mmCIF file of C-alpha atoms in Angstrom:
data_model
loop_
_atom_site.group_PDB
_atom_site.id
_atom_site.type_symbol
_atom_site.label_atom_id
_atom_site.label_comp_id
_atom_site.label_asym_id
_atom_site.label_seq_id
_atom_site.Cartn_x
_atom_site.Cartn_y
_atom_site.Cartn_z
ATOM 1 C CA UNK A 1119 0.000 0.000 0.000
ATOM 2 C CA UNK A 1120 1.079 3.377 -0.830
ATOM 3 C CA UNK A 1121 0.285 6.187 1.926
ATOM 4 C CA UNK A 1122 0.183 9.490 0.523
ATOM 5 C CA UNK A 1123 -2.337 12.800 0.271
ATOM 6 C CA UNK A 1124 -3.727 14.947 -1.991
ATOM 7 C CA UNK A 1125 -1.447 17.949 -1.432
ATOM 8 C CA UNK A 1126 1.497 15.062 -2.426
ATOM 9 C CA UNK A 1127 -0.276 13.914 -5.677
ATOM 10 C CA UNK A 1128 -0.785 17.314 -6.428
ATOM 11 C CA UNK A 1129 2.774 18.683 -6.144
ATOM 12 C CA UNK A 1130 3.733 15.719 -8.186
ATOM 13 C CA UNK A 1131 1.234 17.098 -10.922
ATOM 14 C CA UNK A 1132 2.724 20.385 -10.693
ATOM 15 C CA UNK A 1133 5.676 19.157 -11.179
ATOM 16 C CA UNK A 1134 7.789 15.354 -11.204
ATOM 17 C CA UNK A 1135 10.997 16.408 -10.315
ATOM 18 C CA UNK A 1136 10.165 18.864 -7.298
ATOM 19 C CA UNK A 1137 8.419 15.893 -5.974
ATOM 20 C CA UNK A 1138 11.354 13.945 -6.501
ATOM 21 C CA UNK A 1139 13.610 16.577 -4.760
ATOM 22 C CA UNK A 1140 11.362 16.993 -1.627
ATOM 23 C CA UNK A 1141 10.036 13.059 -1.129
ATOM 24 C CA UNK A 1142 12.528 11.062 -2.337
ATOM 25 C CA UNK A 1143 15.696 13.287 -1.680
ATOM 26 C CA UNK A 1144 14.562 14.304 1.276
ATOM 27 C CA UNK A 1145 15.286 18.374 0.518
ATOM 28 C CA UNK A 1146 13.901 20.780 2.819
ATOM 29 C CA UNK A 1147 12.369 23.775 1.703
ATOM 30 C CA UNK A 1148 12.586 27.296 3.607
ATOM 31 C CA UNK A 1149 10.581 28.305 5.389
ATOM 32 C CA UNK A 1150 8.981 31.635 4.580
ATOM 33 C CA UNK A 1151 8.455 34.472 7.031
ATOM 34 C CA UNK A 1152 4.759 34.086 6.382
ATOM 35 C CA UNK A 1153 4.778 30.247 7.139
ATOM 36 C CA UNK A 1154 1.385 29.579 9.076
ATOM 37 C CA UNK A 1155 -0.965 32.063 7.989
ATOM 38 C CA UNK A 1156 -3.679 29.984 6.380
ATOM 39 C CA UNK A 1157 -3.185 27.268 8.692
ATOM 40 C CA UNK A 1158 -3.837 29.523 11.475
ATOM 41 C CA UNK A 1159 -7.081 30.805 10.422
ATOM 42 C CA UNK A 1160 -8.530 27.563 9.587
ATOM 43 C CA UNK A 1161 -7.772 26.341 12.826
ATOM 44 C CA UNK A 1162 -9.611 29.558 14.349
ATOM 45 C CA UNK A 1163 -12.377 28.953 12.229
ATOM 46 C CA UNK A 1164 -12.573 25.548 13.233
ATOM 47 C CA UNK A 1165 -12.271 26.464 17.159
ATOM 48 C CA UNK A 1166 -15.315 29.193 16.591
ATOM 49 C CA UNK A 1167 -17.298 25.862 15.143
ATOM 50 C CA UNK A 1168 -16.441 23.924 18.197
ATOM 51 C CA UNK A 1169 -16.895 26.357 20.757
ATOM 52 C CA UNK A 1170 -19.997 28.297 18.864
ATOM 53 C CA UNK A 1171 -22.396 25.534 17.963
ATOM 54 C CA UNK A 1172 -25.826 27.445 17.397
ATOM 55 C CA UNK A 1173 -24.481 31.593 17.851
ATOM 56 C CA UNK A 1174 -21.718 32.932 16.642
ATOM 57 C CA UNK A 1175 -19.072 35.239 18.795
ATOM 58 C CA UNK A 1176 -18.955 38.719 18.898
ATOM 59 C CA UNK A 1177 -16.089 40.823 17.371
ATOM 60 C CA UNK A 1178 -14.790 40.752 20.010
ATOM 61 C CA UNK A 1179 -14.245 37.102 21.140
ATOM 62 C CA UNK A 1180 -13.053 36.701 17.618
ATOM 63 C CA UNK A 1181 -10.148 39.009 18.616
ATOM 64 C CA UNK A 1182 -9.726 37.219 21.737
ATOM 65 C CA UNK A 1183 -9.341 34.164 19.956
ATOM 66 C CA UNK A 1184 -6.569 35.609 17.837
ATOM 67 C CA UNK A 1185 -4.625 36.873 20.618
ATOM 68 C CA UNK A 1186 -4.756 33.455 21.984
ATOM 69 C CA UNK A 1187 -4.541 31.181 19.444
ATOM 70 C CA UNK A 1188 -2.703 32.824 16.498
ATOM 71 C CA UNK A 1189 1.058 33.064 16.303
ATOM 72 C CA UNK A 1190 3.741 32.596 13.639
ATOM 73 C CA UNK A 1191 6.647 30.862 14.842
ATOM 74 C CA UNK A 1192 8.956 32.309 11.918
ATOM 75 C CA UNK A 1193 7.760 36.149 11.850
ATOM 76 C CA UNK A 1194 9.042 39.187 12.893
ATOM 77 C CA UNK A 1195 6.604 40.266 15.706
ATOM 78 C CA UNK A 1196 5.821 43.821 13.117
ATOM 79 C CA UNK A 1197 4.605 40.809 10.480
ATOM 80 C CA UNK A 1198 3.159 38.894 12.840
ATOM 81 C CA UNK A 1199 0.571 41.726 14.164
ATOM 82 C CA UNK A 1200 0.119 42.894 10.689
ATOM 83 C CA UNK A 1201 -1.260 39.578 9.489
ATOM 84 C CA UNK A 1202 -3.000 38.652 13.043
ATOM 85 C CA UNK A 1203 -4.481 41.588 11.979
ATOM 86 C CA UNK A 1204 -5.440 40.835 8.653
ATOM 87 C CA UNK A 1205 -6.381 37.235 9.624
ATOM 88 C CA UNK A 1206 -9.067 38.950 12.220
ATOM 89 C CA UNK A 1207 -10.795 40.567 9.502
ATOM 90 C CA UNK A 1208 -10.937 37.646 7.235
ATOM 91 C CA UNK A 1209 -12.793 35.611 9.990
ATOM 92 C CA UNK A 1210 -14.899 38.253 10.989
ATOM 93 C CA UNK A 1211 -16.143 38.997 7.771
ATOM 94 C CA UNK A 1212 -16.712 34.990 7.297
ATOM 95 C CA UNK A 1213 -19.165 35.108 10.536
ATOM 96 C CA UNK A 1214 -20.508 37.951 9.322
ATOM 97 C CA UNK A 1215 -22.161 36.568 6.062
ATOM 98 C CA UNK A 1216 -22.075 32.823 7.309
ATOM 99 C CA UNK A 1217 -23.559 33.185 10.756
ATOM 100 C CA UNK A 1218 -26.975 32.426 10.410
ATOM 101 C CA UNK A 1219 -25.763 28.895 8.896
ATOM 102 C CA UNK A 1220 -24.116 27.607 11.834
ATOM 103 C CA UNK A 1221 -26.668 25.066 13.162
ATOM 104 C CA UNK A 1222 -25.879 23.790 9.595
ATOM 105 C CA UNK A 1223 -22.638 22.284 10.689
ATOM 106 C CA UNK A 1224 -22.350 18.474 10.981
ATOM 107 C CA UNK A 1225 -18.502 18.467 11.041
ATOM 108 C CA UNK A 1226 -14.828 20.747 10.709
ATOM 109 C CA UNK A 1227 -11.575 19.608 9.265
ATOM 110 C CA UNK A 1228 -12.831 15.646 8.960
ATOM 111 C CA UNK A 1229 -10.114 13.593 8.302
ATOM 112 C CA UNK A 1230 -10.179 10.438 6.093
ATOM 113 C CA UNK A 1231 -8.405 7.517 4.377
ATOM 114 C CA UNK A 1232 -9.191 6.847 0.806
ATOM 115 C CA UNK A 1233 -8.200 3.445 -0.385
ATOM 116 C CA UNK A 1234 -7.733 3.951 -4.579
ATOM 117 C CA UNK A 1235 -5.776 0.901 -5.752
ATOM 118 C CA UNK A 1236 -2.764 -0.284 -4.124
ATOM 119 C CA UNK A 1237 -3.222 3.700 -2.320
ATOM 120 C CA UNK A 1238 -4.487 5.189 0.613
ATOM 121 C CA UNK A 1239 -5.133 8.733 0.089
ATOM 122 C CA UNK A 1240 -5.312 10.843 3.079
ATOM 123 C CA UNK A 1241 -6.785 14.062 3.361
ATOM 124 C CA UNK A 1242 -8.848 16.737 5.838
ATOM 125 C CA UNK A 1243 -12.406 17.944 4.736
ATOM 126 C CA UNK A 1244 -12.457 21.585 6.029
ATOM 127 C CA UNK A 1245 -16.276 21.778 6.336
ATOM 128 C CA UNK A 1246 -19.558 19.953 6.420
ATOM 129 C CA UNK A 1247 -22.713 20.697 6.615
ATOM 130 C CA UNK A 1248 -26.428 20.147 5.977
ATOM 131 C CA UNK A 1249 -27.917 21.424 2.851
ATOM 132 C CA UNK A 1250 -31.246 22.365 4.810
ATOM 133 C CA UNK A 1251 -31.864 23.587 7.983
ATOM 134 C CA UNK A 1252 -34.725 20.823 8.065
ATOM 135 C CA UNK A 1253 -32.434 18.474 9.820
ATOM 136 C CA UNK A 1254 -31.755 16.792 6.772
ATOM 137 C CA UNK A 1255 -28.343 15.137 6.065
ATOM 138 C CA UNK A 1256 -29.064 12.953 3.396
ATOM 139 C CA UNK A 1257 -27.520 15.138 1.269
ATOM 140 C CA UNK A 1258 -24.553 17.424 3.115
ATOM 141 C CA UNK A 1259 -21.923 19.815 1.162
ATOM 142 C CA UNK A 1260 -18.560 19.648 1.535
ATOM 143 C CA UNK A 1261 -17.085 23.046 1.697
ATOM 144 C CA UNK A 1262 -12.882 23.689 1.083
ATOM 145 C CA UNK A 1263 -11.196 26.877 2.521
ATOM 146 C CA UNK A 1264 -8.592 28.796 0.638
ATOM 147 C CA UNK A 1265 -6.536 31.669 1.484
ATOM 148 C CA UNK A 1266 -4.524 32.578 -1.723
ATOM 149 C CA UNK A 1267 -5.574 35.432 -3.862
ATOM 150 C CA UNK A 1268 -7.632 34.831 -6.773
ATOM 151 C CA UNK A 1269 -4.762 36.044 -8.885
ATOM 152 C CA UNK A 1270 -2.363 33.849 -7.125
ATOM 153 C CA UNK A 1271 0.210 31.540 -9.423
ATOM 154 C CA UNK A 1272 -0.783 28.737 -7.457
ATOM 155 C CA UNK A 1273 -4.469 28.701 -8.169
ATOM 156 C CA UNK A 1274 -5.020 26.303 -9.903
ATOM 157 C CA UNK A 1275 -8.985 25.921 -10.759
ATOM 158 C CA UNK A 1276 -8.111 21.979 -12.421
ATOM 159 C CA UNK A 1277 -6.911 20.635 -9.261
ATOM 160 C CA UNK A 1278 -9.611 22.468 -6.688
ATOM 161 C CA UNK A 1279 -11.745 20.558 -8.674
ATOM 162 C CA UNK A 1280 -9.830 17.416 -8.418
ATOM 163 C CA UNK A 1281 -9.617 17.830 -4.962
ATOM 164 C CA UNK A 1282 -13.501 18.394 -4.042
ATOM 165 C CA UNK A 1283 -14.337 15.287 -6.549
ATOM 166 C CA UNK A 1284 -12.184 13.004 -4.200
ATOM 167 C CA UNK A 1285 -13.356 14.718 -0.890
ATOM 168 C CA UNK A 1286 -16.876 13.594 -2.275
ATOM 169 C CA UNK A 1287 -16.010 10.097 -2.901
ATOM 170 C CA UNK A 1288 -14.207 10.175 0.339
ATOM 171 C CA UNK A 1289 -17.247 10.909 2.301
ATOM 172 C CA UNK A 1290 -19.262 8.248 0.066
ATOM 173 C CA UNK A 1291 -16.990 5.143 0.766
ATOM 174 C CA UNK A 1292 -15.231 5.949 3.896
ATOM 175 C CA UNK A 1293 -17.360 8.694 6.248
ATOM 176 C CA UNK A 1294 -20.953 7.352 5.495
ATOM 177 C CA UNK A 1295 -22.006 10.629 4.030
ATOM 178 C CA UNK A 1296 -24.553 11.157 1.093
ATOM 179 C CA UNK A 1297 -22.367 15.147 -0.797
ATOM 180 C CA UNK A 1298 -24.710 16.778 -2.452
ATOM 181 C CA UNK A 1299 -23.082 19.934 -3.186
ATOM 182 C CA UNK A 1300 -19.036 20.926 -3.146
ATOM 183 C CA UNK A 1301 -17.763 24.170 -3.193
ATOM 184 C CA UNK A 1302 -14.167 25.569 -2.915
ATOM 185 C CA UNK A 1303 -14.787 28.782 -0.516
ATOM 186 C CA UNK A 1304 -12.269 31.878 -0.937
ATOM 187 C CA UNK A 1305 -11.737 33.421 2.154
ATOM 188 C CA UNK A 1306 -10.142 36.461 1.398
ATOM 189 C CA UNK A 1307 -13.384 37.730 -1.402
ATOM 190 C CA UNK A 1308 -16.225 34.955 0.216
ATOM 191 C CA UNK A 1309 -16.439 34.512 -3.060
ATOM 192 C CA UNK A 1310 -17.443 30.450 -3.478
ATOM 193 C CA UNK A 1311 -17.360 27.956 -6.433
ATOM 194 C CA UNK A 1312 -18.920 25.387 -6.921
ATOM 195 C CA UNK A 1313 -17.386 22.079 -8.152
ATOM 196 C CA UNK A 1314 -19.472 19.735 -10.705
ATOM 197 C CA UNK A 1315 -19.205 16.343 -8.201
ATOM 198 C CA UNK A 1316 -21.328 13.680 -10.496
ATOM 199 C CA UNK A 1317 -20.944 10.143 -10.872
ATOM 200 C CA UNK A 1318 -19.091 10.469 -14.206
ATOM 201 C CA UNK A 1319 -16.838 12.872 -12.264
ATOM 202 C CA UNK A 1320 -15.949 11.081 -9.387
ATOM 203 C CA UNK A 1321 -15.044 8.535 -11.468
ATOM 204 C CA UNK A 1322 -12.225 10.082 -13.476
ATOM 205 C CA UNK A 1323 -11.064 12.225 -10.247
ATOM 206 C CA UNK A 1324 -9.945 8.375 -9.355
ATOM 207 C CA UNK A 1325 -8.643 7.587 -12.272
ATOM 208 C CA UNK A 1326 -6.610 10.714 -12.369
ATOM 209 C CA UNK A 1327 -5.369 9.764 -8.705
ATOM 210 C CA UNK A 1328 -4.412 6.138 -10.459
ATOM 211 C CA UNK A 1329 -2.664 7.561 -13.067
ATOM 212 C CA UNK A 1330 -0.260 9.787 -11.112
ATOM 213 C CA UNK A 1331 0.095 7.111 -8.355
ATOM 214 C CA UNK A 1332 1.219 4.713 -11.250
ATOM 215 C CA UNK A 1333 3.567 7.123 -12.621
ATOM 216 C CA UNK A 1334 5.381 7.236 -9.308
ATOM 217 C CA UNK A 1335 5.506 3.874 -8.292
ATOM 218 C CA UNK A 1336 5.536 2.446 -11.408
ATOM 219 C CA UNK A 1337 7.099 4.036 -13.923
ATOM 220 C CA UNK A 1338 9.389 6.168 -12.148
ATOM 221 C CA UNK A 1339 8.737 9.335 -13.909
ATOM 222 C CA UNK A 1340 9.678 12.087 -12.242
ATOM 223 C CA UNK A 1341 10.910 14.554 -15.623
ATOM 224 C CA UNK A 1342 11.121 18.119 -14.546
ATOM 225 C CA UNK A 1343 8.105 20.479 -15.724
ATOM 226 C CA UNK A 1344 9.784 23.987 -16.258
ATOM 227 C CA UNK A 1345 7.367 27.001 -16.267
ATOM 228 C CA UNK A 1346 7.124 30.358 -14.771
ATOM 229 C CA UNK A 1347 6.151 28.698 -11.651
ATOM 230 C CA UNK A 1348 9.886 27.629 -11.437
ATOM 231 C CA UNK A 1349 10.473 31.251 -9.800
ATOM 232 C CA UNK A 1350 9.163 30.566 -7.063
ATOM 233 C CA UNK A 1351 10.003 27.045 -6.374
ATOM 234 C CA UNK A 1352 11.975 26.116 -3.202
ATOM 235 C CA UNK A 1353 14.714 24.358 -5.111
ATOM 236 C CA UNK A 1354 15.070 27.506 -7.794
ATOM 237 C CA UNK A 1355 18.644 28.096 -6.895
ATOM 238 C CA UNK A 1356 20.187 24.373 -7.793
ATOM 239 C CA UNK A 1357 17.544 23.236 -9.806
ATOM 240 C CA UNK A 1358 19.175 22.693 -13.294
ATOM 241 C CA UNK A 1359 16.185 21.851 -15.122
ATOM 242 C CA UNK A 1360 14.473 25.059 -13.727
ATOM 243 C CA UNK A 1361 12.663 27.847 -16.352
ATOM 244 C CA UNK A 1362 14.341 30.802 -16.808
ATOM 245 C CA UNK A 1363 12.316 34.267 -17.154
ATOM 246 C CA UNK A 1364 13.105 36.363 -20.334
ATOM 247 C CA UNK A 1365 14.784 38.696 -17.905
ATOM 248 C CA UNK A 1366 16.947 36.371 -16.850
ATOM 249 C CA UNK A 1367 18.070 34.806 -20.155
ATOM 250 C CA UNK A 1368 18.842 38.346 -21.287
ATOM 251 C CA UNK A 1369 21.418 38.365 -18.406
ATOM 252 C CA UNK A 1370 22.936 35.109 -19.297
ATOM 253 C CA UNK A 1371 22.834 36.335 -23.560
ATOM 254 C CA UNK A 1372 24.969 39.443 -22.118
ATOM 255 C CA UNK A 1373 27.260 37.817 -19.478
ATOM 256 C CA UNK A 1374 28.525 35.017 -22.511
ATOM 257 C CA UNK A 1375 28.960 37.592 -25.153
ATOM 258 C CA UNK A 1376 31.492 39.631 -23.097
ATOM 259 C CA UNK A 1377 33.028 36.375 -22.621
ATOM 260 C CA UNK A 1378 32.951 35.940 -26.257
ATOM 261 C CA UNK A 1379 34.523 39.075 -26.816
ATOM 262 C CA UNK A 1380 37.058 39.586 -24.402
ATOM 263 C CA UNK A 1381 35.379 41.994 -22.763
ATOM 264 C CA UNK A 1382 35.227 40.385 -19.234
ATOM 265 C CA UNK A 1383 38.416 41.117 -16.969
ATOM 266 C CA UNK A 1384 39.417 37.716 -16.655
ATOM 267 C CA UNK A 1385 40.048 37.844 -20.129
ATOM 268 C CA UNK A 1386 42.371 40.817 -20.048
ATOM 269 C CA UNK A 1387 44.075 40.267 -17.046
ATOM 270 C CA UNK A 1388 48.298 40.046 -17.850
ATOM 271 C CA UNK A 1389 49.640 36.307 -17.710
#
């Protein structure tokens, strides 16, 4: 059996030989100032479910919660209040427009264990509720937080759909749940999408998660996939296979012509 998650399969998708680097070298990546950020505020969120079944808090025990439960281990303390800040008014504007739906809540950040093949795909439903307030949970929806801009390089509307479609089957075969709706949820706009989660759907969502579990245990593949995303990769700077920017190649152009030429110093320095 193969043990891995959806945030695995999908940095394998996005690219082979990153994946390679970071599972099977066994690279670390940096960690950047901002390290934490998302992670804290769906934990908050999730506390506010847990500890605000049927009315939501007050403004002001959101801010307590903040000041209690959100810090940044890798932050200057100037960063860290600006974004505690920011975070506050992301969650407050959440309650805000999702308040009234709280009784709708069956469940926060659900984990599960997907068997697909010779894999077991693990994974953590953010939300789910009912799709009535009837008491009905027949049908719930499964509901997937994200922090990134809209405009964000790494949004990547293919695999948010991927990853709601095996959510769904997840709650299906392995949580006893009946998903009626899915929707990936921006936090930052509130703006929500919903993701097509039919039969027909589900069905190549697995597939997909065959395929690219085949390709690495199977076939090995692990070639590179150079694109401007490359810039901001963790393993930019000794990554040979990496994309270089226009900018960048311009530099390069320059730097070998003065070698070319004789222009560079350590071509006129006296033997």
């Amino acid at each position: 059996m193969f043990p891995t998650s959806f945030s695995e399969l999908s940095s394998y998708h996005k690219c082979p030989y990153e994946y390679k680097i970071r599972r099977l070298y066994g690279f670390k990546a940096g960690v950047p100032v901002a390290f934490g950020y998302g992670e804290r505020v769906h934990n908050i969120i999730n506390i506010i479910y847990k500890k605000f079944k049927k009315i939501p808090p007050t403004d002001k025990q959101i801010d307590s919660l903040f000041d209690e439960y959100f810090h940044l281990r890798y932050a200057l303390k100037f960063l860290e209040d600006r974004l505690r800040e920011k975070g506050k008014g992301v969650v407050k504007n959440y309650v805000k427009e999702y308040g009234k739906e709280f009784d709708l809540v069956l469940e926060t950040e659900k984990n599960f264990e997907l068997v697909v093949d010779n894999a077991l795909v693990n994974g953590q439903i953010d939300l789910i509720k009912k799709i009535d307030n009837k008491g009905n949970i027949k049908d719930i929806q499964i509901i997937d937080f994200k922090t990134d801009n809209d405009n964000s390089a790494y949004k990547d509307d293919k695999e948010n759909n991927l990853q709601l479609r095996i959510y769904a089957q997840a709650c299906l075969e392995t949580l006893g749940y009946h998903p009626g709706k899915a929707s990936v949820l921006n936090l930052n706009t509130l703006k929500a999408e919903e993701i097509d989660i039919k039969k027909d759907k589900l069905v190549e969502a697995q597939e997909e998660i065959r395929s690219r579990v085949k390709k690495i245990t199977k076939e090995r593949s692990f070639e590179a996939k150079p694109s401007t995303r490359c810039d901001d990769c963790d393993f930019s700077k000794f990554c040979s296979k990496k994309h270089l920017s226009k900018g960048i190649k311009d530099k390069i152009v320059k730097v070998i012509d003065k070698f070319k030429n004789g222009d560079d110093p350590l071509f006129n320095q006296k033997k």
